[in-house]
Coordinates of C-alpha atoms and ligand atoms in Angstrom, one line a residue:
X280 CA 47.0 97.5 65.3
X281 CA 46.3 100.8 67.1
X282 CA 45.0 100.2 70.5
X283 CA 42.0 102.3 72.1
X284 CA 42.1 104.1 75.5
X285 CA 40.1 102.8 78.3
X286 CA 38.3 106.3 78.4
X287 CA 36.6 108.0 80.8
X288 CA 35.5 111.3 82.7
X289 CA 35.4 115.0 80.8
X290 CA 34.8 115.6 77.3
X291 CA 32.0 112.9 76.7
X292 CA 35.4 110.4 76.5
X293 CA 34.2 106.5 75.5
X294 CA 30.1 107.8 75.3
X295 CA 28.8 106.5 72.6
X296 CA 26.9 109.8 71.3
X297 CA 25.2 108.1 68.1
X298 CA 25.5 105.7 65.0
X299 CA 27.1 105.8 62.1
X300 CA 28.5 103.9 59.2
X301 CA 31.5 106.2 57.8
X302 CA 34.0 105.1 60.2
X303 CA 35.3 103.1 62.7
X304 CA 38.3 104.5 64.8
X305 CA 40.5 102.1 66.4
X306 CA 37.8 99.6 66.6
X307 CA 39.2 95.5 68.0
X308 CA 40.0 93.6 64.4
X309 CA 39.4 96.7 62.2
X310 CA 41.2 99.8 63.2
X311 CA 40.6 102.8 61.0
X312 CA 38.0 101.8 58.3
X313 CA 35.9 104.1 55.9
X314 CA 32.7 102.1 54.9
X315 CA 34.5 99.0 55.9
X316 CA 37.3 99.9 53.9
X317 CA 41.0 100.2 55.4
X318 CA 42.3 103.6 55.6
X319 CA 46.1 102.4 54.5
X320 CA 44.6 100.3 51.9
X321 CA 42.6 103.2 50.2
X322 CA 45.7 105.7 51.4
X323 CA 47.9 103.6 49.1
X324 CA 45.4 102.4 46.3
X325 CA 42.8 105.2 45.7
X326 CA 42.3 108.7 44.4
X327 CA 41.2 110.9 46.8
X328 CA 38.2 111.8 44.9
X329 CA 37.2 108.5 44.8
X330 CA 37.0 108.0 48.9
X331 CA 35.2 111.1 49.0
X332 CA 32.9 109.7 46.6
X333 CA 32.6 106.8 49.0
X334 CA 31.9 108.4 51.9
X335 CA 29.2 110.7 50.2
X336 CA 27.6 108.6 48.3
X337 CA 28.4 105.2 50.3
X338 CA 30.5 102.8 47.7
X339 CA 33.5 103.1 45.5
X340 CA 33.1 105.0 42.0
X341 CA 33.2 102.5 38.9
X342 CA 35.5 103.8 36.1
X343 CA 32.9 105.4 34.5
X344 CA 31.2 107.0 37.7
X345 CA 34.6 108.0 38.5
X346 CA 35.7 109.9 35.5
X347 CA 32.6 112.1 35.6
X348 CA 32.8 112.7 39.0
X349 CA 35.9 114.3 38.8
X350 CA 35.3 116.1 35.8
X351 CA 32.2 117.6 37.4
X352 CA 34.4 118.8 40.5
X353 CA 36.5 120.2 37.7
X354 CA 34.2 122.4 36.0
X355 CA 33.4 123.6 39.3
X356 CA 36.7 125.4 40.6
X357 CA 35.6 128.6 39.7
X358 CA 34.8 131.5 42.4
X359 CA 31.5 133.6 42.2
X360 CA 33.1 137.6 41.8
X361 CA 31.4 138.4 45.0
X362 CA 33.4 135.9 46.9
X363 CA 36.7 136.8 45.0
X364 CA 35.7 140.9 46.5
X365 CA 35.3 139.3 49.9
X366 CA 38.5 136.9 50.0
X367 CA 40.2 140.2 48.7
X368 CA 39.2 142.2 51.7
X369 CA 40.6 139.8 54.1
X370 CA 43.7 141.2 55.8
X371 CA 47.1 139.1 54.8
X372 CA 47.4 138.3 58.4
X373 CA 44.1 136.9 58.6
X374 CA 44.5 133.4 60.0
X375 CA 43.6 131.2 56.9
X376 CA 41.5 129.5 58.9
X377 CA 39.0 132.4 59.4
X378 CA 39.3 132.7 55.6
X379 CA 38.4 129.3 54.8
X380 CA 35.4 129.8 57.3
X381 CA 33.8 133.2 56.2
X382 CA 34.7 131.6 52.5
X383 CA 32.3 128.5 52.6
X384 CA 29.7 131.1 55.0
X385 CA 29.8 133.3 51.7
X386 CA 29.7 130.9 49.4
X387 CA 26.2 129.6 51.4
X388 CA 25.1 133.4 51.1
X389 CA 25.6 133.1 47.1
X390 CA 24.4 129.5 46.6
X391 CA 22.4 128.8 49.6
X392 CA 20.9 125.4 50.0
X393 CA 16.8 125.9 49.8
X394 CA 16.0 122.5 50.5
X395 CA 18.0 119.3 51.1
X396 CA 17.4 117.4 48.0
X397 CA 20.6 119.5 46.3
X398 CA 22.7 118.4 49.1
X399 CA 25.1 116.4 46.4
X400 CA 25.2 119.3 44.3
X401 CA 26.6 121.6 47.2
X402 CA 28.9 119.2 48.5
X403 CA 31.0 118.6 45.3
X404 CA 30.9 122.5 45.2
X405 CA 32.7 122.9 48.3
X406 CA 35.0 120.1 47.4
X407 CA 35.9 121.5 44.2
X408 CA 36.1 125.0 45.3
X409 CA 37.9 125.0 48.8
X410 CA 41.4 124.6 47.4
X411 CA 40.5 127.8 45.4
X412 CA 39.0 130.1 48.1
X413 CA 42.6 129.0 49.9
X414 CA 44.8 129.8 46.9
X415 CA 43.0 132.8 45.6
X416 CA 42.7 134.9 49.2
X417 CA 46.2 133.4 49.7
X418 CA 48.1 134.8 46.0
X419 CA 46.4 138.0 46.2
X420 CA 47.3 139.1 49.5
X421 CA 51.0 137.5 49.7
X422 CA 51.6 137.6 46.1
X423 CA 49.4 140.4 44.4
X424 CA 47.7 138.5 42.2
X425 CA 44.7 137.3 41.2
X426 CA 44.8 133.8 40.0
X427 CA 42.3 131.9 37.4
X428 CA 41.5 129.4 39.4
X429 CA 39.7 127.2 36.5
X430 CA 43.6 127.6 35.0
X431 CA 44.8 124.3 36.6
X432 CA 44.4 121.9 34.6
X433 CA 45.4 118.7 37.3
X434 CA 42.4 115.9 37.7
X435 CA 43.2 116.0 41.3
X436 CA 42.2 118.0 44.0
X437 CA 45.4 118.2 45.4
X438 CA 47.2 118.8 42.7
X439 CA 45.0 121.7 42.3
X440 CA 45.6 123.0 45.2
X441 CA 49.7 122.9 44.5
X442 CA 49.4 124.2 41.1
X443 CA 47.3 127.2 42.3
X444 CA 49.6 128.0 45.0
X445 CA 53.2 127.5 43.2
X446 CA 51.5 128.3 39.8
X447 CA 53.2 125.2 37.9
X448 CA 51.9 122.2 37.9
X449 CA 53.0 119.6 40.6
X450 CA 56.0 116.9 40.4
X451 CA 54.5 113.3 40.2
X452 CA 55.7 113.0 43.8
X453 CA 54.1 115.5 45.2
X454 CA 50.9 114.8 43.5
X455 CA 51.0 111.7 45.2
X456 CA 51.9 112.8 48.5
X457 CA 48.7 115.6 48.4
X458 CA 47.1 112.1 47.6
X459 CA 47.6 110.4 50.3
X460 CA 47.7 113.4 52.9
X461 CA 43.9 114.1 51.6
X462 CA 42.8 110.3 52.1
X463 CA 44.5 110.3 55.7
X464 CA 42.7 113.3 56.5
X465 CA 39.2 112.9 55.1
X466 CA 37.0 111.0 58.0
X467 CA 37.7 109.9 61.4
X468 CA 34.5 109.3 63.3
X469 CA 32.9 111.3 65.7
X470 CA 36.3 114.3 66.3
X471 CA 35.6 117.5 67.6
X472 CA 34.9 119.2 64.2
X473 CA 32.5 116.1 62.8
X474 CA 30.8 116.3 66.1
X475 CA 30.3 119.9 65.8
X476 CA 29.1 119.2 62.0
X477 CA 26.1 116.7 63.4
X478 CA 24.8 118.9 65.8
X479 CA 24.3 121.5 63.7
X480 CA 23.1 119.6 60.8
X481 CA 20.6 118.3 63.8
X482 CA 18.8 121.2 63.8
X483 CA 17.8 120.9 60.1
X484 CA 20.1 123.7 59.9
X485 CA 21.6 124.2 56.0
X486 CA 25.0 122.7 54.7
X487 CA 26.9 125.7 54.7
X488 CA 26.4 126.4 58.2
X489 CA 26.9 123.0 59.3
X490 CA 30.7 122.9 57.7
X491 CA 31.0 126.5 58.2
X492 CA 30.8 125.4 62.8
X493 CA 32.9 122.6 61.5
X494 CA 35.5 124.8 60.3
X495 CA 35.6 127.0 63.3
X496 CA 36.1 123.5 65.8
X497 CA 39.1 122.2 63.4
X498 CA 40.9 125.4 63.9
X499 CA 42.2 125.0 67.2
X500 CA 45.1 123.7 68.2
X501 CA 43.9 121.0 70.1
X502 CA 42.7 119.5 66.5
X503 CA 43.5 120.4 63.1
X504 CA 45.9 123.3 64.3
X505 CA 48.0 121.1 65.6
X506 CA 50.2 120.6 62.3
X507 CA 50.9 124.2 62.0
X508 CA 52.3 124.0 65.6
X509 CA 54.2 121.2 65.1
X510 CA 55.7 122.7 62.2
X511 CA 56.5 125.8 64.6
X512 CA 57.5 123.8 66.7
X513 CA 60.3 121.5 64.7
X514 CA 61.6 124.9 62.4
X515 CA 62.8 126.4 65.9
X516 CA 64.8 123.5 66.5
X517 CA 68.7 123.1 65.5
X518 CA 69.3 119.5 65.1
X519 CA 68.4 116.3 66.8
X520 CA 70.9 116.7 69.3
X521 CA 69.5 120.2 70.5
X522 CA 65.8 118.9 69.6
X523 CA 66.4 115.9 72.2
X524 CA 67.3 118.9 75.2
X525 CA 64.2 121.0 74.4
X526 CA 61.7 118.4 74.1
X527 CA 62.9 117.5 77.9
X528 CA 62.8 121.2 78.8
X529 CA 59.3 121.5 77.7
X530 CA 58.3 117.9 79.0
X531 CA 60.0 119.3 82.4
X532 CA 57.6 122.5 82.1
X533 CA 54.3 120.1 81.1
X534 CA 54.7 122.0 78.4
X535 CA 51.9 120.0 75.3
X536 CA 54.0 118.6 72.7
X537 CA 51.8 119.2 69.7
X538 CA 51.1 116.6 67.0
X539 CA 51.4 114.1 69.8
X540 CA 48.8 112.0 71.5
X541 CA 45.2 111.4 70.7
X542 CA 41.6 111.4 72.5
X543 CA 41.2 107.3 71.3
X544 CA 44.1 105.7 70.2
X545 CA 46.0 104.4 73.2
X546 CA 49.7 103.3 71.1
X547 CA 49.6 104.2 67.9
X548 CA 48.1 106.5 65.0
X549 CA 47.4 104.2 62.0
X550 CA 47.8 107.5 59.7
X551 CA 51.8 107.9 61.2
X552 CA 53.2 105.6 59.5
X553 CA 51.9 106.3 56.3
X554 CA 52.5 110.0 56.1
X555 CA 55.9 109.8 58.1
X556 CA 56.7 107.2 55.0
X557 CA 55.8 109.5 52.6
X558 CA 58.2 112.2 54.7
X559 CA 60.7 110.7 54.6
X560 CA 60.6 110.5 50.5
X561 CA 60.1 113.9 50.4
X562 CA 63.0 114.3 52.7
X563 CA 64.9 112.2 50.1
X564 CA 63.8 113.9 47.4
X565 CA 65.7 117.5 48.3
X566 CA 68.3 116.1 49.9
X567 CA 67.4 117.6 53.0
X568 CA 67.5 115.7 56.6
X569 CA 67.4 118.2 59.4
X570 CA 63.6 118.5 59.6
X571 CA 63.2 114.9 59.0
X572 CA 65.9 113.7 61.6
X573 CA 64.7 116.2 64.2
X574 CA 61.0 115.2 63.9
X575 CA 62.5 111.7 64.2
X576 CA 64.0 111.9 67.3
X577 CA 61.4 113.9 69.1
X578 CA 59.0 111.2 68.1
X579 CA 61.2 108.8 69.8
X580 CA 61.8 111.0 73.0
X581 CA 58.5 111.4 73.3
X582 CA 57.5 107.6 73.2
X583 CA 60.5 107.1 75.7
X584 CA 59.8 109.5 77.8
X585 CA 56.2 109.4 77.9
X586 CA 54.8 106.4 76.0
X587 CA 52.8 109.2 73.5
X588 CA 53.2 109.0 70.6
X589 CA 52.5 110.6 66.9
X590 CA 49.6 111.2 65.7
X591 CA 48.6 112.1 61.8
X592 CA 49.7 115.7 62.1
X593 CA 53.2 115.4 63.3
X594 CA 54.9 114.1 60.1
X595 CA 52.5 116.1 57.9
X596 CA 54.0 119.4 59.4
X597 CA 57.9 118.1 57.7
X598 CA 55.8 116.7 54.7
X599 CA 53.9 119.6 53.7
X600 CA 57.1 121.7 54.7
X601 CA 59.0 119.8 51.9
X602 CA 56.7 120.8 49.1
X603 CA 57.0 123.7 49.5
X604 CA 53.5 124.7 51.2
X605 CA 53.7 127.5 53.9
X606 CA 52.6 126.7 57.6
X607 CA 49.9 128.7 57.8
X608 CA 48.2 126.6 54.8
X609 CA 48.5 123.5 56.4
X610 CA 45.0 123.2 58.2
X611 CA 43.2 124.6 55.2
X612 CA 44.5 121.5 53.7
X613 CA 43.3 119.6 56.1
X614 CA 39.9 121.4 55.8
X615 CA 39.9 120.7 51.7
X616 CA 39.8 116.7 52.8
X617 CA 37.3 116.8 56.1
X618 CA 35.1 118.3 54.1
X619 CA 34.1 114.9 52.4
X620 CA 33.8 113.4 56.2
X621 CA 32.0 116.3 57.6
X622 CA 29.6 116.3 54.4
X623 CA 28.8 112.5 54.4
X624 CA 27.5 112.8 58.1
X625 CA 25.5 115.5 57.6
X626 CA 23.6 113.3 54.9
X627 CA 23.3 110.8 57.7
X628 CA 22.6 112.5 60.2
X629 CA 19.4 113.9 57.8
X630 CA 18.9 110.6 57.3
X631 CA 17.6 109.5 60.4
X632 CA 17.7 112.7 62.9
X633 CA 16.9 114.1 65.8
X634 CA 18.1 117.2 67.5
X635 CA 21.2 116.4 69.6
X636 CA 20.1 117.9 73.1
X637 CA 22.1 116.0 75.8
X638 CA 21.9 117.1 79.8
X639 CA 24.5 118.4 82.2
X640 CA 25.2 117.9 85.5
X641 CA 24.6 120.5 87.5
X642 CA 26.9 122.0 89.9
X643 CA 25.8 125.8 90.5
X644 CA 23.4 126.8 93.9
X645 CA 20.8 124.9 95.2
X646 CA 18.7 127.6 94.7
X647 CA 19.6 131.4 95.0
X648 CA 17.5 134.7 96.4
X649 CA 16.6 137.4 94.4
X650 CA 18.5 140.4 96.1
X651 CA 16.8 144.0 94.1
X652 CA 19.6 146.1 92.4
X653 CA 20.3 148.2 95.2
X654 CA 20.9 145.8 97.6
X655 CA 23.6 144.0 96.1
X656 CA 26.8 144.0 97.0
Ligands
LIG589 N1 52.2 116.6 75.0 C1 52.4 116.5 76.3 N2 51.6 115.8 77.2 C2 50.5 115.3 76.6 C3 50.2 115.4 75.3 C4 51.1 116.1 74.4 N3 50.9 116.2 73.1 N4 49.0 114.7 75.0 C5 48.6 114.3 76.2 N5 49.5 114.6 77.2 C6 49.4 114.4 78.6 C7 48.2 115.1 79.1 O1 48.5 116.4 79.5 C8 47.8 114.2 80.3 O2 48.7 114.5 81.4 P1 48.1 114.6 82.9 O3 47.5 113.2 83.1 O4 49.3 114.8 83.7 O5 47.1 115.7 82.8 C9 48.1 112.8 79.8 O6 49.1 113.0 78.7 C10 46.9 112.1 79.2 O7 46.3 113.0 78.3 P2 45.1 112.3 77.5 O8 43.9 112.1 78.4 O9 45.7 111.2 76.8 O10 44.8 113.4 76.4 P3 43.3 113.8 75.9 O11 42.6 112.7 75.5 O12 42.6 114.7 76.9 O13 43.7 114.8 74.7 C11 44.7 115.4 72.7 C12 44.0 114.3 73.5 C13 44.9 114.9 71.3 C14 43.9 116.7 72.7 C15 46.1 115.6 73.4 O14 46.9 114.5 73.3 C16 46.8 116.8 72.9 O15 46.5 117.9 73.3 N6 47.7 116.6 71.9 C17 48.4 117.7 71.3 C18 47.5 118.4 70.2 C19 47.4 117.5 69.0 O16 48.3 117.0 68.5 N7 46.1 117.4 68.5 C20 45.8 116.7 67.3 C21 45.0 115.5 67.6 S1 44.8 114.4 66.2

């Protein structure tokens, strides 16, 4: 079982800064649970629809509830022609991120949310349509063309998402491997981005806005970019011979590994060993080792060298990698899952809020003299 840091010091580490019952992280006897629910368990058992549909609506689907949820986020993949102008105007080099964030901020300008009673409504928009803002802005401007995206015809959201992007429809495998990557990916507590989700949501703010901050917090590196780097990181590498000398190089500089380490685990990432599994299939699959021998042995260098270990975007950078999906579309991915986290605590946070407002400590002047314009120095 993953062990948690004894934390302490900057960046609110080990504060409890409020209640919820989405997630626990690491927690003595339970590790990573949604509602109670083990995150391998559901990771190897359930549709990813079906743990969003447990985190926003707070227990598993029955058959029936299931089936028309999904077929409601089916009939909803379809982009509003004023978002399609917009995604179409966003340069190619646009990082994907900022086009996944001014995509859900348009879609709020075309479907705002007047009061909260349609929350449900919005949020199995945005998990319906996500995959397509990414897809459409990404075919049109690397490709040239405008894809249908109500074409796919694939139950699952990640399936979706591959068929929109390769435009065939998915291998069994890989079906199941967007599957899983979604479940790992979908809730984990109080993170930087989920955080940033609750505060805004704390000001009665709408939903739009509140994933729309979320969005902007997951880009960096320090978070959900980190399995872009680490794919950046791994494709500049030779082999695991070479991959062993630059990892000490950049350990020798202080250089950040990325994909390594985490704010609350203290050992061990419950979510590596799933998706490094499931990497290692892939890896099978093509008949291709190099990226999955090299990621290998810098996990183990790092460990031996510096007792850190992976987290859940290391091995998602070689899985992704193998089906196909470019680098620069791995955190939307990432974005396509959260989005059922971020959601669900918004809904709690309405629930029973009140504006987050902590304090600081101060450490400016005492007290400071007014000194008129000319005076100054
Ligand atoms: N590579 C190299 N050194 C690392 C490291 C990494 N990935 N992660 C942590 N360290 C080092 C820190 O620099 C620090 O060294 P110092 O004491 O000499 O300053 C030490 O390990 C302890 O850091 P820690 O307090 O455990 O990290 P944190 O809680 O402040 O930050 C992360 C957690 C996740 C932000 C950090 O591990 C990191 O930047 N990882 C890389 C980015 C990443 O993969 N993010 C995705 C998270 S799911």
């Amino acid at each position: 079982m993953a062990e948690v840091k004894k934390l302490s010091g900057a960046g609110l580490r080990g504060q409890s800064a409020g209640e919820t019952a989405l997630c626990t992280v690491g927690k003595t006897g339970a590790g990573l649970t949604y509602r109670g629910y083990d995150m391998a368990e559901l990771a190897d058992k359930a549709q990813f629809e079906e743990v969003a549909y447990l985190l926003v609506n707070g227990k598993l689907p029955n058959a029936a509830e299931l089936k028309a949820y999904i077929s409601r986020l089916k009939s909803m993949r379809e982009l509003p022609e004023a978002l399609k102008t917009v995604l179409e105007n966003i340069p190619q080099d646009a990082h994907p991120m900022d086009v996944m964030r001014t995509g859900c901020s348009m879609l709020g300008n075309l479907e705002t949310e007047q009061d909260f009673s349609q929350q449900s409504d919005h949020i199995e928009r945005m998990l319906a349509v996500f995959p397509s803002i990414i897809c459409y802005w990404y075919r049109f401007t690397h490709d040239g063309v405008r894809i249908d995206t109500r074409a796919s015809d694939v139950d699952s959201i990640g399936g979706h998402f591959l068929t929109l992007l390769h435009d065939r429809k998915p291998s069994a495998l890989h079906e199941q491997v967007m599957n899983a990557s979604l479940i790992l990916y979908a809730e984990h507590e109080f993170n930087a981005s989920t955080f940033t989700a609750r505060v805004c949501a704390s000001t009665l703010s709408d939903i739009h806005s509140c994933v729309t901050a979320a969005i902007g917090s997951l880009r960096g590196p320090l978070h959900g970019g980190a399995n872009e780097a680490a794919m950046e990181l791994i494709q500049s590498m030779t082999d695991a011979e070479q991959a062993e000398q630059q990892i000490m190089q950049m350990l020798a500089r202080k250089d950040k590994i990325m994909g390594f380490g985490h704010a609350v685990y203290s050992t061990s990432d419950p979510r590596n060993a799933i998706i490094k599994k499931w990497s290692k299939r892939l890896s099978e699959e093509l008949g291709e080792d190099k990226l999955y021998s090299i990621s290998e042995r810098v996990e183990s260098v790092m460990w031996r060298e510096k007792k850190l270990f992976c987290n859940a975007d290391f091995f998602h950078a070689s899985a992704y990698n193998f089906m196909g999906i470019p680098t620069k579309l791995f955190t939307p991915i990432f974005v396509c899952s959260r989005v059922s986290g971020w959601t669900a605590h918004v809904m709690e946070q309405r629930a029973n809020n009140r504006i987050i407002r902590p304090s600081a400590d101060y450490t400016g002047p005492e007290s400071a003299q007014w000194v008129s314009i000319e005076d100054r120095k």
